[in-house]
XYZ file of N, CA and C in Angstrom:
279
model
N 10.239 -13.777 -3.609
C 9.984 -12.360 -3.802
C 8.890 -11.920 -2.836
N 9.038 -10.730 -2.309
C 8.065 -10.147 -1.398
C 6.885 -9.617 -2.203
N 5.676 -9.780 -1.656
C 4.481 -9.215 -2.280
C 3.911 -8.162 -1.337
N 3.665 -6.966 -1.865
C 3.101 -5.861 -1.114
C 1.673 -5.655 -1.602
N 0.715 -5.720 -0.669
C -0.699 -5.583 -1.031
C -1.278 -4.340 -0.372
N -1.727 -3.413 -1.188
C -2.414 -2.212 -0.722
C -3.914 -2.479 -0.826
N -4.646 -2.209 0.252
C -6.089 -2.433 0.260
C -6.796 -1.094 0.414
N -7.760 -0.802 -0.441
C -8.544 0.427 -0.375
C -9.747 0.156 0.533
N -9.866 0.973 1.602
C -10.883 0.741 2.639
C -11.465 2.068 3.126
N -12.682 2.019 3.710
C -13.225 3.225 4.348
C -12.339 3.616 5.534
N -12.129 4.944 5.715
C -11.270 5.398 6.817
C -11.521 6.877 7.105
N -11.710 7.226 8.356
C -11.868 8.612 8.813
C -12.913 9.395 8.021
N -14.050 8.798 7.762
C -15.118 9.486 7.048
C -14.908 9.579 5.549
N -13.870 8.937 5.048
C -13.593 8.928 3.610
C -13.036 7.569 3.230
N -12.020 7.582 2.394
C -11.382 6.351 1.931
C -9.873 6.484 2.042
N -9.190 5.370 2.240
C -7.732 5.355 2.320
C -7.243 4.039 1.750
N -5.949 3.958 1.520
C -5.367 2.649 1.234
C -4.578 2.246 2.464
N -4.493 0.932 2.671
C -3.874 0.391 3.869
C -2.844 -0.640 3.469
N -1.720 -0.611 4.150
C -0.679 -1.626 3.981
C -0.447 -2.197 5.367
N -0.816 -3.458 5.558
C -0.775 -4.024 6.898
C -1.752 -3.259 7.760
N -1.317 -2.763 8.891
C -2.198 -1.991 9.759
C -1.996 -0.498 9.644
N -1.289 -0.044 8.598
C -0.963 1.370 8.453
C -1.803 1.974 7.322
N -2.491 3.090 7.653
C -3.364 3.750 6.691
C -2.679 4.954 6.050
N -3.056 5.225 4.813
C -2.635 6.463 4.150
C -3.483 7.597 4.706
N -3.261 8.776 4.173
C -4.166 9.882 4.477
C -5.561 9.508 3.977
N -6.578 10.147 4.526
C -7.954 9.909 4.069
C -8.224 10.733 2.813
N -8.915 10.131 1.866
C -9.315 10.800 0.633
C -10.833 10.949 0.644
N -11.369 12.029 0.060
C -12.820 12.237 0.089
C -13.613 11.167 -0.651
N -13.042 10.598 -1.711
C -13.788 9.620 -2.504
C -13.019 8.308 -2.641
N -13.772 7.278 -2.903
C -13.198 5.959 -3.159
C -12.270 6.015 -4.368
N -12.700 6.694 -5.420
C -11.914 6.767 -6.656
C -10.548 7.417 -6.415
N -10.502 8.455 -5.577
C -9.228 9.119 -5.294
C -8.288 8.204 -4.509
N -8.832 7.475 -3.544
C -8.012 6.545 -2.760
C -7.510 5.405 -3.642
N -8.347 4.902 -4.530
C -7.958 3.829 -5.434
C -6.844 4.292 -6.371
N -6.980 5.491 -6.910
C -5.947 6.037 -7.799
C -4.638 6.225 -7.034
N -4.698 6.749 -5.818
C -3.493 6.945 -5.013
C -2.816 5.606 -4.724
N -3.592 4.576 -4.413
C -3.028 3.247 -4.155
C -2.353 2.699 -5.407
N -2.958 2.905 -6.555
C -2.351 2.438 -7.816
C -1.035 3.167 -8.096
N -0.994 4.462 -7.805
C 0.235 5.233 -8.020
C 1.341 4.719 -7.110
N 1.016 4.512 -5.841
C 2.016 4.027 -4.887
C 2.499 2.636 -5.289
N 1.578 1.760 -5.701
C 1.959 0.409 -6.125
C 2.871 0.464 -7.344
N 2.564 1.341 -8.297
C 3.409 1.486 -9.484
C 4.799 2.002 -9.114
N 4.853 2.939 -8.170
C 6.146 3.487 -7.750
C 7.014 2.427 -7.081
N 6.398 1.437 -6.468
C 7.148 0.344 -5.845
C 7.915 -0.466 -6.890
N 7.472 -0.425 -8.124
C 8.081 -1.214 -9.192
C 9.297 -0.538 -9.821
N 9.508 0.742 -9.527
C 10.603 1.494 -10.125
C 11.890 1.229 -9.349
N 12.864 0.689 -10.041
C 14.160 0.454 -9.419
C 14.912 1.752 -9.224
N 15.910 1.700 -8.412
C 16.699 2.897 -8.149
C 18.087 2.508 -7.709
N 18.746 3.415 -7.063
C 20.084 3.161 -6.544
C 19.993 2.413 -5.224
N 20.947 1.568 -4.960
C 21.033 0.910 -3.670
C 21.334 1.974 -2.617
N 20.737 1.818 -1.420
C 20.909 2.839 -0.394
C 20.557 2.290 0.981
N 21.021 2.991 1.997
C 20.589 2.722 3.365
C 19.205 3.347 3.516
N 18.249 2.610 4.059
C 16.900 3.143 4.251
C 16.493 2.978 5.709
N 15.527 3.779 6.129
C 14.925 3.615 7.442
C 13.416 3.542 7.244
N 12.764 2.744 8.077
C 11.316 2.578 7.970
C 10.744 2.260 9.343
N 9.468 2.586 9.504
C 8.787 2.399 10.784
C 7.805 1.241 10.670
N 7.869 0.301 11.616
C 6.947 -0.831 11.586
C 5.619 -0.471 12.252
N 4.688 -1.427 12.262
C 3.347 -1.187 12.790
C 3.338 -0.885 14.290
N 4.416 -1.196 14.993
C 4.519 -0.894 16.423
C 5.213 0.435 16.692
N 5.569 1.170 15.648
C 6.203 2.460 15.796
C 7.717 2.401 15.938
N 8.305 1.205 15.825
C 9.752 1.060 15.946
C 10.415 1.343 14.591
N 11.506 2.114 14.639
C 12.246 2.441 13.427
C 13.333 1.404 13.171
N 13.543 1.061 11.904
C 14.547 0.100 11.476
C 15.409 0.746 10.399
N 16.649 0.325 10.308
C 17.536 0.759 9.233
C 18.104 -0.470 8.559
N 18.196 -0.425 7.234
C 18.746 -1.555 6.485
C 19.263 -1.085 5.139
N 20.023 -1.939 4.496
C 20.555 -1.675 3.165
C 19.578 -2.251 2.153
N 19.163 -1.459 1.192
C 18.215 -1.902 0.177
C 18.885 -1.904 -1.192
N 18.807 -3.044 -1.856
C 19.310 -3.146 -3.229
C 18.355 -2.382 -4.142
N 18.862 -1.513 -4.972
C 18.034 -0.674 -5.832
C 17.183 -1.431 -6.830
N 17.641 -2.599 -7.281
C 16.887 -3.358 -8.269
C 15.980 -4.425 -7.673
N 16.012 -4.575 -6.343
C 15.214 -5.594 -5.660
C 13.839 -5.031 -5.351
N 12.886 -5.205 -6.272
C 11.564 -4.605 -6.138
C 10.531 -5.671 -5.782
N 9.584 -5.365 -4.891
C 8.542 -6.333 -4.543
C 7.469 -6.415 -5.626
N 6.734 -7.494 -5.609
C 5.521 -7.604 -6.423
C 4.458 -6.795 -5.703
N 3.607 -6.063 -6.426
C 2.576 -5.257 -5.781
C 1.192 -5.623 -6.296
N 0.204 -5.348 -5.457
C -1.194 -5.572 -5.815
C -2.037 -4.548 -5.078
N -3.109 -4.073 -5.718
C -4.080 -3.198 -5.076
C -5.381 -3.990 -4.997
N -5.919 -4.089 -3.782
C -7.174 -4.804 -3.560
C -8.220 -3.771 -3.172
N -9.345 -3.807 -3.852
C -10.414 -2.846 -3.623
C -11.350 -3.373 -2.547
N -11.238 -2.836 -1.330
C -12.057 -3.264 -0.207
C -13.541 -3.042 -0.419
N -13.909 -2.107 -1.290
C -15.324 -1.866 -1.569
C -15.962 -3.109 -2.172
N -15.237 -3.811 -3.014
C -15.770 -5.017 -3.634
C -15.822 -6.163 -2.646
N -14.886 -6.219 -1.694
C -14.885 -7.289 -0.706
C -16.088 -7.211 0.201
N -16.621 -6.021 0.416
C -17.755 -5.849 1.319
C -19.099 -6.114 0.651
N -19.098 -6.569 -0.571
C -20.362 -6.801 -1.285
C -20.799 -8.267 -1.281
N -20.207 -9.065 -0.427
C -20.643 -10.460 -0.319
C -19.496 -11.417 -0.498
N -19.728 -12.660 -0.131
C -18.694 -13.700 -0.204
C -18.219 -13.877 -1.634
N -16.911 -13.953 -1.797
C -16.345 -14.204 -3.113
C -16.378 -13.006 -4.027
N -16.689 -11.824 -3.511
C -16.840 -10.659 -4.373
C -15.609 -9.764 -4.382
N -14.455 -10.305 -3.996
C -13.255 -9.459 -3.990
C -12.739 -9.252 -5.403
N -12.098 -8.121 -5.594
C -11.579 -7.790 -6.915
C -10.197 -7.191 -6.762
N -9.238 -7.751 -7.449
C -7.913 -7.138 -7.499
C -7.895 -6.195 -8.663
N -7.250 -5.045 -8.480
C -7.229 -4.048 -9.552
C -5.816 -3.666 -9.882
């Protein structure tokens, strides 16, 4: 099973969540970015209809593939604020 990890990090003078090297919009507060990351992670768990999808990778290349509606990844939100407080201080939320 695929695992998708969203990390909440400082970005553009505010906070954002990041998946790989791709950032969300910037949020004014850490709490807003954390809540948005949790919402997106929860939405990843909702199954749907199978469909053709297109997505853009970190290099800007577009891909198309068939996605099974019930094939959902495992998700996790990692709070980057806790990771920056010293060794071993990471917290999954």
